[in-house]
């Protein structure tokens, strides 16, 4: 039996073009209805297919105001089947198009980092845990995309795929040491953006040369070497941390030794001294950047901002969405639910009428249909 067309909403506009993985004769419930109910259920605190289906049944009369549901609410088996087979690549592209309507990345810090969903490890079938790489917009306080790391691979192969999805022109991309690859740096420059990449021993002689040079220059107070310096200090709970950042941009010698890094315009070092009570410890970290006209203060800001992807995305997904306990191992279910968690988080973080944390906003959305509608329409005029 043919499904009635779904009423036009912002969700249908964003996700209405997705390819339904089911045969047409089995499509008793539209794909958009399944996605919409799932997103609303996750916003409201659900985290498995049984709870999503029960949530839909309890809210059926509300959903019928903007969804055509001629066969009622799908069963939990239908939610499971569809979201296990739905193409994650198509879902990710649609998600990125949707979130771009909420904010642009120009003049932004875009932090890219990976997260492993540990409970999705399937030892019985020798399947590794799902490992996702995500892009976090510091200015917009939004996740702009995710890509799964292929089995038997690592983030080096996933980051280029994620960058391909994003419009990063005039943004600054930050990554940890895994993303510090000259090919990734070149891709960022080709997309008319800039980068600040953490540099560690995985880069061999390149890291050693940068470390040796900057250590010597700092110890000699740079003498006549061209540089800028920034000092910052903060603390809480009895901890005081002082950070000194040096940026050096006269690196012709480095290009001669490492021509693959021709996109680099500067190298930086952060020296952090942490004091807790009477005990102090000092650590030095090294970075490479394509910025040749920025100050050490800007580089310090970009480096500190990178941790937003951990604190405001990964930590929040674990604490407020219990994502690290996700055990979905069938098909693409785990990856697709992770994407829906990010949709929910984007909406909840940017609904500012209620001064509560994300976890309590989820509870409020589950209790109050009017508030749920506010969450759904953040940045839009309709659902």
mmCIF file of C-alpha atoms in Angstrom:
data_model
loop_
_atom_site.group_PDB
_atom_site.id
_atom_site.type_symbol
_atom_site.label_atom_id
_atom_site.label_comp_id
_atom_site.label_asym_id
_atom_site.label_seq_id
_atom_site.Cartn_x
_atom_site.Cartn_y
_atom_site.Cartn_z
ATOM 1 C CA UNK A 1 0.000 0.000 0.000
ATOM 2 C CA UNK A 2 1.391 3.408 -0.923
ATOM 3 C CA UNK A 3 2.358 5.761 1.843
ATOM 4 C CA UNK A 4 0.732 9.171 1.987
ATOM 5 C CA UNK A 5 3.183 12.024 1.351
ATOM 6 C CA UNK A 6 4.661 13.595 4.471
ATOM 7 C CA UNK A 7 3.845 17.260 5.074
ATOM 8 C CA UNK A 8 6.728 19.594 4.225
ATOM 9 C CA UNK A 9 8.846 20.468 7.256
ATOM 10 C CA UNK A 10 12.451 21.525 7.799
ATOM 11 C CA UNK A 11 13.262 17.892 8.627
ATOM 12 C CA UNK A 12 11.740 16.653 5.368
ATOM 13 C CA UNK A 13 13.659 19.368 3.522
ATOM 14 C CA UNK A 14 16.920 18.183 5.067
ATOM 15 C CA UNK A 15 16.403 14.423 5.083
ATOM 16 C CA UNK A 16 13.591 13.895 2.591
ATOM 17 C CA UNK A 17 15.950 12.945 -0.251
ATOM 18 C CA UNK A 18 17.531 10.020 1.577
ATOM 19 C CA UNK A 19 17.264 6.686 -0.203
ATOM 20 C CA UNK A 20 14.922 4.330 1.619
ATOM 21 C CA UNK A 21 16.712 0.964 2.097
ATOM 22 C CA UNK A 22 13.427 -0.991 2.051
ATOM 23 C CA UNK A 23 11.591 -2.494 -0.910
ATOM 24 C CA UNK A 24 8.675 -0.265 -1.886
ATOM 25 C CA UNK A 25 6.015 -2.829 -0.979
ATOM 26 C CA UNK A 26 7.273 -2.899 2.618
ATOM 27 C CA UNK A 27 7.225 0.890 3.099
ATOM 28 C CA UNK A 28 4.137 1.149 5.308
ATOM 29 C CA UNK A 29 5.754 4.038 7.178
ATOM 30 C CA UNK A 30 7.590 6.823 5.393
ATOM 31 C CA UNK A 31 11.341 7.118 5.953
ATOM 32 C CA UNK A 32 10.939 10.755 7.007
ATOM 33 C CA UNK A 33 8.373 9.792 9.652
ATOM 34 C CA UNK A 34 10.729 7.159 11.042
ATOM 35 C CA UNK A 35 13.626 9.650 11.177
ATOM 36 C CA UNK A 36 11.487 12.441 12.662
ATOM 37 C CA UNK A 37 10.022 10.258 15.410
ATOM 38 C CA UNK A 38 13.489 8.864 16.184
ATOM 39 C CA UNK A 39 15.046 12.335 16.470
ATOM 40 C CA UNK A 40 12.232 13.564 18.727
ATOM 41 C CA UNK A 41 12.498 10.442 20.889
ATOM 42 C CA UNK A 42 16.264 10.839 21.283
ATOM 43 C CA UNK A 43 15.885 14.535 22.130
ATOM 44 C CA UNK A 44 13.412 13.449 24.820
ATOM 45 C CA UNK A 45 15.707 10.891 26.438
ATOM 46 C CA UNK A 46 15.218 7.609 24.539
ATOM 47 C CA UNK A 47 18.288 5.552 23.640
ATOM 48 C CA UNK A 48 17.050 2.261 22.141
ATOM 49 C CA UNK A 49 14.484 1.128 19.573
ATOM 50 C CA UNK A 50 11.933 -0.187 22.085
ATOM 51 C CA UNK A 51 11.829 3.133 23.927
ATOM 52 C CA UNK A 52 11.647 5.046 20.612
ATOM 53 C CA UNK A 53 8.608 3.006 19.534
ATOM 54 C CA UNK A 54 6.872 3.416 22.906
ATOM 55 C CA UNK A 55 7.597 7.136 22.871
ATOM 56 C CA UNK A 56 6.046 7.399 19.404
ATOM 57 C CA UNK A 57 2.898 5.598 20.556
ATOM 58 C CA UNK A 58 2.500 7.888 23.552
ATOM 59 C CA UNK A 59 2.881 10.984 21.342
ATOM 60 C CA UNK A 60 0.914 9.756 18.333
ATOM 61 C CA UNK A 61 -1.727 12.488 18.432
ATOM 62 C CA UNK A 62 1.002 15.159 18.569
ATOM 63 C CA UNK A 63 2.986 13.641 15.689
ATOM 64 C CA UNK A 64 -0.179 13.462 13.556
ATOM 65 C CA UNK A 65 -0.265 17.271 13.583
ATOM 66 C CA UNK A 66 2.677 17.361 11.160
ATOM 67 C CA UNK A 67 3.286 13.758 10.029
ATOM 68 C CA UNK A 68 1.020 11.529 7.949
ATOM 69 C CA UNK A 69 0.753 8.255 9.867
ATOM 70 C CA UNK A 70 -1.877 6.149 8.060
ATOM 71 C CA UNK A 71 -0.526 2.964 9.679
ATOM 72 C CA UNK A 72 0.166 4.429 13.072
ATOM 73 C CA UNK A 73 3.547 4.424 14.791
ATOM 74 C CA UNK A 74 6.181 1.967 13.459
ATOM 75 C CA UNK A 75 7.134 -0.996 15.650
ATOM 76 C CA UNK A 76 10.503 -1.217 17.337
ATOM 77 C CA UNK A 77 11.490 -3.858 14.758
ATOM 78 C CA UNK A 78 10.782 -1.370 11.966
ATOM 79 C CA UNK A 79 12.909 1.334 13.598
ATOM 80 C CA UNK A 80 15.674 -1.236 14.070
ATOM 81 C CA UNK A 81 15.485 -2.568 10.510
ATOM 82 C CA UNK A 82 15.406 0.834 8.798
ATOM 83 C CA UNK A 83 18.133 2.514 10.857
ATOM 84 C CA UNK A 84 20.341 -0.570 10.595
ATOM 85 C CA UNK A 85 20.186 -0.419 6.798
ATOM 86 C CA UNK A 86 20.027 3.329 6.147
ATOM 87 C CA UNK A 87 23.174 4.555 4.350
ATOM 88 C CA UNK A 88 25.332 6.502 6.857
ATOM 89 C CA UNK A 89 27.116 8.401 4.079
ATOM 90 C CA UNK A 90 23.839 9.790 2.728
ATOM 91 C CA UNK A 91 22.648 10.579 6.246
ATOM 92 C CA UNK A 92 25.897 12.408 7.033
ATOM 93 C CA UNK A 93 25.705 14.537 3.876
ATOM 94 C CA UNK A 94 22.114 15.469 4.665
ATOM 95 C CA UNK A 95 23.085 16.275 8.270
ATOM 96 C CA UNK A 96 25.892 18.598 7.136
ATOM 97 C CA UNK A 97 23.556 20.396 4.700
ATOM 98 C CA UNK A 98 21.020 20.796 7.498
ATOM 99 C CA UNK A 99 23.440 22.130 10.130
ATOM 100 C CA UNK A 100 24.955 24.571 7.608
ATOM 101 C CA UNK A 101 21.616 26.385 7.740
ATOM 102 C CA UNK A 102 22.254 27.035 11.442
ATOM 103 C CA UNK A 103 25.694 28.603 11.009
ATOM 104 C CA UNK A 104 28.715 29.015 8.721
ATOM 105 C CA UNK A 105 32.352 28.119 9.396
ATOM 106 C CA UNK A 106 33.977 31.285 8.042
ATOM 107 C CA UNK A 107 36.411 32.814 10.589
ATOM 108 C CA UNK A 108 35.745 29.857 12.880
ATOM 109 C CA UNK A 109 37.890 27.296 14.678
ATOM 110 C CA UNK A 110 36.896 23.823 13.442
ATOM 111 C CA UNK A 111 38.153 21.146 15.825
ATOM 112 C CA UNK A 112 38.401 17.623 14.378
ATOM 113 C CA UNK A 113 38.808 14.618 16.642
ATOM 114 C CA UNK A 114 37.803 10.981 16.989
ATOM 115 C CA UNK A 115 35.760 9.039 19.539
ATOM 116 C CA UNK A 116 35.331 5.288 19.988
ATOM 117 C CA UNK A 117 31.910 3.904 20.995
ATOM 118 C CA UNK A 118 33.437 1.232 23.196
ATOM 119 C CA UNK A 119 30.380 -0.948 23.875
ATOM 120 C CA UNK A 120 29.815 -1.504 20.133
ATOM 121 C CA UNK A 121 32.806 -3.879 20.103
ATOM 122 C CA UNK A 122 31.532 -7.232 18.782
ATOM 123 C CA UNK A 123 34.065 -9.891 19.773
ATOM 124 C CA UNK A 124 31.795 -12.753 18.710
ATOM 125 C CA UNK A 125 31.868 -11.607 15.080
ATOM 126 C CA UNK A 126 35.360 -10.051 15.222
ATOM 127 C CA UNK A 127 33.984 -6.581 14.533
ATOM 128 C CA UNK A 128 35.842 -3.630 16.096
ATOM 129 C CA UNK A 129 34.077 -0.906 18.058
ATOM 130 C CA UNK A 130 32.671 1.977 16.004
ATOM 131 C CA UNK A 131 35.215 4.794 15.720
ATOM 132 C CA UNK A 132 33.823 8.147 14.550
ATOM 133 C CA UNK A 133 35.661 11.333 13.594
ATOM 134 C CA UNK A 134 33.648 14.528 14.133
ATOM 135 C CA UNK A 135 33.995 18.228 13.303
ATOM 136 C CA UNK A 136 33.056 20.761 15.998
ATOM 137 C CA UNK A 137 32.434 24.450 15.292
ATOM 138 C CA UNK A 138 33.699 26.536 18.217
ATOM 139 C CA UNK A 139 31.940 29.748 17.159
ATOM 140 C CA UNK A 140 28.576 28.128 16.456
ATOM 141 C CA UNK A 141 28.717 25.575 19.287
ATOM 142 C CA UNK A 142 27.608 22.906 16.789
ATOM 143 C CA UNK A 143 28.762 19.585 15.399
ATOM 144 C CA UNK A 144 29.006 19.882 11.612
ATOM 145 C CA UNK A 145 29.626 16.280 10.600
ATOM 146 C CA UNK A 146 30.902 12.800 11.362
ATOM 147 C CA UNK A 147 32.647 10.051 9.385
ATOM 148 C CA UNK A 148 33.253 6.484 10.507
ATOM 149 C CA UNK A 149 36.823 5.232 10.547
ATOM 150 C CA UNK A 150 37.036 2.166 8.304
ATOM 151 C CA UNK A 151 37.769 -1.180 9.921
ATOM 152 C CA UNK A 152 41.523 -1.907 10.147
ATOM 153 C CA UNK A 153 42.241 1.765 9.443
ATOM 154 C CA UNK A 154 42.653 4.956 11.489
ATOM 155 C CA UNK A 155 41.693 8.623 11.591
ATOM 156 C CA UNK A 156 44.208 9.523 8.875
ATOM 157 C CA UNK A 157 41.872 8.002 6.259
ATOM 158 C CA UNK A 158 38.658 9.402 7.791
ATOM 159 C CA UNK A 159 39.697 13.052 8.240
ATOM 160 C CA UNK A 160 40.016 13.761 4.465
ATOM 161 C CA UNK A 161 36.515 12.344 3.903
ATOM 162 C CA UNK A 162 35.127 14.585 6.636
ATOM 163 C CA UNK A 163 36.922 17.665 5.278
ATOM 164 C CA UNK A 164 35.433 16.951 1.854
ATOM 165 C CA UNK A 165 31.929 17.357 3.319
ATOM 166 C CA UNK A 166 32.609 20.724 4.963
ATOM 167 C CA UNK A 167 32.723 24.260 3.618
ATOM 168 C CA UNK A 168 35.749 25.384 5.643
ATOM 169 C CA UNK A 169 36.796 28.377 3.534
ATOM 170 C CA UNK A 170 38.470 31.021 5.759
ATOM 171 C CA UNK A 171 38.221 28.754 8.819
ATOM 172 C CA UNK A 172 41.075 27.376 10.936
ATOM 173 C CA UNK A 173 41.122 23.586 11.305
ATOM 174 C CA UNK A 174 42.713 21.990 14.370
ATOM 175 C CA UNK A 175 43.554 18.314 14.901
ATOM 176 C CA UNK A 176 45.540 16.213 17.331
ATOM 177 C CA UNK A 177 48.792 14.536 16.295
ATOM 178 C CA UNK A 178 47.022 11.788 14.313
ATOM 179 C CA UNK A 179 45.759 14.400 11.857
ATOM 180 C CA UNK A 180 49.168 16.046 11.462
ATOM 181 C CA UNK A 181 49.855 14.789 7.919
ATOM 182 C CA UNK A 182 51.169 16.875 5.025
ATOM 183 C CA UNK A 183 48.448 15.503 2.715
ATOM 184 C CA UNK A 184 45.721 16.620 5.149
ATOM 185 C CA UNK A 185 47.427 20.016 5.460
ATOM 186 C CA UNK A 186 47.427 20.377 1.669
ATOM 187 C CA UNK A 187 43.734 19.453 1.482
ATOM 188 C CA UNK A 188 42.895 22.142 4.041
ATOM 189 C CA UNK A 189 44.839 24.758 2.053
ATOM 190 C CA UNK A 190 43.190 23.613 -1.194
ATOM 191 C CA UNK A 191 39.840 24.329 0.456
ATOM 192 C CA UNK A 192 41.035 27.904 1.189
ATOM 193 C CA UNK A 193 41.277 27.331 4.925
ATOM 194 C CA UNK A 194 44.149 27.287 7.427
ATOM 195 C CA UNK A 195 45.339 24.859 10.065
ATOM 196 C CA UNK A 196 46.964 24.502 13.481
ATOM 197 C CA UNK A 197 48.049 20.869 13.901
ATOM 198 C CA UNK A 198 49.501 19.194 16.992
ATOM 199 C CA UNK A 199 52.967 17.823 16.246
ATOM 200 C CA UNK A 200 54.297 14.743 18.022
ATOM 201 C CA UNK A 201 56.858 12.010 17.547
ATOM 202 C CA UNK A 202 54.743 10.215 14.924
ATOM 203 C CA UNK A 203 56.205 12.723 12.451
ATOM 204 C CA UNK A 204 59.756 11.517 13.072
ATOM 205 C CA UNK A 205 62.491 13.916 11.915
ATOM 206 C CA UNK A 206 60.000 16.710 11.206
ATOM 207 C CA UNK A 207 58.928 16.692 14.858
ATOM 208 C CA UNK A 208 62.507 16.332 16.074
ATOM 209 C CA UNK A 209 63.706 19.314 14.009
ATOM 210 C CA UNK A 210 60.868 21.556 15.209
ATOM 211 C CA UNK A 211 61.334 20.474 18.831
ATOM 212 C CA UNK A 212 65.114 20.921 18.770
ATOM 213 C CA UNK A 213 64.875 24.376 17.171
ATOM 214 C CA UNK A 214 62.138 25.750 19.434
ATOM 215 C CA UNK A 215 63.640 24.309 22.619
ATOM 216 C CA UNK A 216 66.956 25.953 21.804
ATOM 217 C CA UNK A 217 65.365 29.279 20.848
ATOM 218 C CA UNK A 218 63.213 29.459 23.984
ATOM 219 C CA UNK A 219 66.158 28.576 26.195
ATOM 220 C CA UNK A 220 68.133 31.365 24.489
ATOM 221 C CA UNK A 221 65.118 33.737 24.631
ATOM 222 C CA UNK A 222 65.048 33.699 20.800
ATOM 223 C CA UNK A 223 67.864 36.281 20.581
ATOM 224 C CA UNK A 224 67.269 37.849 17.143
ATOM 225 C CA UNK A 225 64.901 35.175 15.769
ATOM 226 C CA UNK A 226 61.555 36.590 14.599
ATOM 227 C CA UNK A 227 58.747 35.502 16.874
ATOM 228 C CA UNK A 228 55.713 36.534 18.913
ATOM 229 C CA UNK A 229 54.870 35.372 22.418
ATOM 230 C CA UNK A 230 51.691 35.140 24.499
ATOM 231 C CA UNK A 231 51.257 34.340 28.182
ATOM 232 C CA UNK A 232 48.023 33.143 29.738
ATOM 233 C CA UNK A 233 47.122 32.000 33.226
ATOM 234 C CA UNK A 234 44.030 30.442 34.757
ATOM 235 C CA UNK A 235 43.041 28.078 37.513
ATOM 236 C CA UNK A 236 40.305 26.509 39.581
ATOM 237 C CA UNK A 237 39.862 24.012 42.439
ATOM 238 C CA UNK A 238 43.320 24.805 43.788
ATOM 239 C CA UNK A 239 45.026 24.353 40.397
ATOM 240 C CA UNK A 240 46.942 27.151 38.666
ATOM 241 C CA UNK A 241 48.124 26.743 35.078
ATOM 242 C CA UNK A 242 50.425 29.176 33.299
ATOM 243 C CA UNK A 243 50.817 28.799 29.522
ATOM 244 C CA UNK A 244 53.520 30.487 27.466
ATOM 245 C CA UNK A 245 53.105 30.279 23.689
ATOM 246 C CA UNK A 246 55.853 31.146 21.204
ATOM 247 C CA UNK A 247 55.204 31.418 17.448
ATOM 248 C CA UNK A 248 58.059 31.494 14.942
ATOM 249 C CA UNK A 249 57.391 32.177 11.236
ATOM 250 C CA UNK A 250 60.864 32.391 9.670
ATOM 251 C CA UNK A 251 60.983 28.719 8.659
ATOM 252 C CA UNK A 252 62.674 28.636 5.253
ATOM 253 C CA UNK A 253 65.217 26.245 6.751
ATOM 254 C CA UNK A 254 62.396 23.838 7.664
ATOM 255 C CA UNK A 255 61.004 23.852 4.103
ATOM 256 C CA UNK A 256 64.452 22.925 2.770
ATOM 257 C CA UNK A 257 64.672 19.940 5.101
ATOM 258 C CA UNK A 258 61.014 18.890 4.730
ATOM 259 C CA UNK A 259 59.680 20.072 1.335
ATOM 260 C CA UNK A 260 56.450 18.054 1.793
ATOM 261 C CA UNK A 261 55.458 20.635 4.419
ATOM 262 C CA UNK A 262 55.523 23.560 1.987
ATOM 263 C CA UNK A 263 52.101 24.714 3.263
ATOM 264 C CA UNK A 264 53.506 25.431 6.746
ATOM 265 C CA UNK A 265 54.103 29.101 7.543
ATOM 266 C CA UNK A 266 54.913 28.856 11.236
ATOM 267 C CA UNK A 267 55.822 26.582 14.142
ATOM 268 C CA UNK A 268 54.732 27.048 17.738
ATOM 269 C CA UNK A 269 55.487 25.759 21.190
ATOM 270 C CA UNK A 270 53.277 25.762 24.275
ATOM 271 C CA UNK A 271 54.955 25.493 27.664
ATOM 272 C CA UNK A 272 52.429 24.692 30.378
ATOM 273 C CA UNK A 273 53.306 24.888 34.048
ATOM 274 C CA UNK A 274 50.685 23.395 36.344
ATOM 275 C CA UNK A 275 50.784 24.036 40.075
ATOM 276 C CA UNK A 276 48.660 22.128 42.594
ATOM 277 C CA UNK A 277 49.495 23.066 46.148
ATOM 278 C CA UNK A 278 53.259 22.850 46.505
ATOM 279 C CA UNK A 279 53.761 20.603 43.468
ATOM 280 C CA UNK A 280 54.510 21.928 39.963
ATOM 281 C CA UNK A 281 54.998 20.184 36.614
ATOM 282 C CA UNK A 282 55.986 21.585 33.227
ATOM 283 C CA UNK A 283 55.162 20.220 29.770
ATOM 284 C CA UNK A 284 56.088 21.412 26.287
ATOM 285 C CA UNK A 285 53.920 20.756 23.214
ATOM 286 C CA UNK A 286 54.626 21.593 19.578
ATOM 287 C CA UNK A 287 52.460 22.705 16.664
ATOM 288 C CA UNK A 288 52.681 23.527 12.971
ATOM 289 C CA UNK A 289 50.444 26.133 11.316
ATOM 290 C CA UNK A 290 49.663 27.537 7.883
ATOM 291 C CA UNK A 291 49.048 30.977 9.405
ATOM 292 C CA UNK A 292 51.890 33.322 8.561
ATOM 293 C CA UNK A 293 50.261 36.580 9.655
ATOM 294 C CA UNK A 294 48.694 35.699 13.002
ATOM 295 C CA UNK A 295 49.974 36.392 16.495
ATOM 296 C CA UNK A 296 50.957 33.907 19.183
ATOM 297 C CA UNK A 297 47.775 34.934 20.994
ATOM 298 C CA UNK A 298 45.637 33.715 18.069
ATOM 299 C CA UNK A 299 47.537 30.417 17.898
ATOM 300 C CA UNK A 300 47.085 30.005 21.666
ATOM 301 C CA UNK A 301 43.342 30.571 21.226
ATOM 302 C CA UNK A 302 43.141 27.979 18.427
ATOM 303 C CA UNK A 303 45.054 25.401 20.491
ATOM 304 C CA UNK A 304 42.853 25.911 23.564
ATOM 305 C CA UNK A 305 39.712 25.881 21.419
ATOM 306 C CA UNK A 306 40.523 22.425 20.076
ATOM 307 C CA UNK A 307 39.483 20.932 23.406
ATOM 308 C CA UNK A 308 35.896 22.078 22.801
ATOM 309 C CA UNK A 309 35.397 18.950 20.692
ATOM 310 C CA UNK A 310 36.227 16.854 23.771
ATOM 311 C CA UNK A 311 34.461 18.936 26.415
ATOM 312 C CA UNK A 312 31.380 20.101 24.523
ATOM 313 C CA UNK A 313 30.813 17.168 22.164
ATOM 314 C CA UNK A 314 32.375 13.858 23.222
ATOM 315 C CA UNK A 315 31.999 14.386 26.974
ATOM 316 C CA UNK A 316 28.447 15.668 26.540
ATOM 317 C CA UNK A 317 27.475 12.675 24.390
ATOM 318 C CA UNK A 318 28.703 10.310 27.094
ATOM 319 C CA UNK A 319 27.244 12.165 30.086
ATOM 320 C CA UNK A 320 23.912 13.370 28.660
ATOM 321 C CA UNK A 321 23.241 10.692 26.005
ATOM 322 C CA UNK A 322 25.039 7.741 27.618
ATOM 323 C CA UNK A 323 26.623 7.112 24.218
ATOM 324 C CA UNK A 324 29.524 5.066 25.557
ATOM 325 C CA UNK A 325 26.980 2.454 26.673
ATOM 326 C CA UNK A 326 25.515 2.120 23.157
ATOM 327 C CA UNK A 327 25.546 -1.607 22.285
ATOM 328 C CA UNK A 328 24.011 -1.387 18.798
ATOM 329 C CA UNK A 329 26.089 -3.736 16.650
ATOM 330 C CA UNK A 330 23.749 -4.642 13.798
ATOM 331 C CA UNK A 331 24.395 -3.020 10.426
ATOM 332 C CA UNK A 332 24.641 0.787 10.512
ATOM 333 C CA UNK A 333 22.384 1.254 13.569
ATOM 334 C CA UNK A 334 25.128 2.413 15.941
ATOM 335 C CA UNK A 335 26.517 4.952 13.475
ATOM 336 C CA UNK A 336 23.088 6.317 12.562
ATOM 337 C CA UNK A 337 21.972 6.648 16.178
ATOM 338 C CA UNK A 338 25.257 8.467 16.895
ATOM 339 C CA UNK A 339 24.325 10.923 14.143
ATOM 340 C CA UNK A 340 20.880 11.424 15.669
ATOM 341 C CA UNK A 341 22.528 12.069 19.044
ATOM 342 C CA UNK A 342 24.485 14.883 17.387
ATOM 343 C CA UNK A 343 21.337 16.302 15.779
ATOM 344 C CA UNK A 344 19.658 16.290 19.202
ATOM 345 C CA UNK A 345 22.709 17.832 20.893
ATOM 346 C CA UNK A 346 22.939 20.610 18.272
ATOM 347 C CA UNK A 347 19.300 21.521 18.809
ATOM 348 C CA UNK A 348 19.360 21.297 22.614
ATOM 349 C CA UNK A 349 22.544 23.366 22.977
ATOM 350 C CA UNK A 350 21.145 26.113 20.784
ATOM 351 C CA UNK A 351 17.716 26.323 22.428
ATOM 352 C CA UNK A 352 18.476 29.027 24.958
ATOM 353 C CA UNK A 353 15.093 29.931 26.493
ATOM 354 C CA UNK A 354 15.607 27.358 29.279
ATOM 355 C CA UNK A 355 18.632 27.814 31.553
ATOM 356 C CA UNK A 356 19.279 24.130 32.185
ATOM 357 C CA UNK A 357 21.899 21.566 31.186
ATOM 358 C CA UNK A 358 21.409 19.245 28.216
ATOM 359 C CA UNK A 359 20.295 16.306 30.361
ATOM 360 C CA UNK A 360 17.473 18.269 32.011
ATOM 361 C CA UNK A 361 16.477 19.846 28.706
ATOM 362 C CA UNK A 362 15.967 16.317 27.375
ATOM 363 C CA UNK A 363 13.637 15.556 30.296
ATOM 364 C CA UNK A 364 11.717 18.798 29.732
ATOM 365 C CA UNK A 365 11.315 17.997 26.023
ATOM 366 C CA UNK A 366 9.886 14.596 26.909
ATOM 367 C CA UNK A 367 7.325 16.126 29.283
ATOM 368 C CA UNK A 368 6.371 19.268 27.375
ATOM 369 C CA UNK A 369 5.348 19.166 23.695
ATOM 370 C CA UNK A 370 5.532 22.942 23.397
ATOM 371 C CA UNK A 371 9.124 22.930 24.595
ATOM 372 C CA UNK A 372 9.982 20.038 22.250
ATOM 373 C CA UNK A 373 8.629 22.126 19.376
ATOM 374 C CA UNK A 374 10.887 24.995 20.492
ATOM 375 C CA UNK A 375 13.873 22.647 20.381
ATOM 376 C CA UNK A 376 12.923 21.292 16.961
ATOM 377 C CA UNK A 377 12.551 24.760 15.464
ATOM 378 C CA UNK A 378 15.824 26.296 16.704
ATOM 379 C CA UNK A 379 17.011 28.474 13.818
ATOM 380 C CA UNK A 380 13.924 27.632 11.741
ATOM 381 C CA UNK A 381 10.304 28.714 11.455
ATOM 382 C CA UNK A 382 8.784 25.227 11.343
ATOM 383 C CA UNK A 383 9.603 21.660 12.366
#
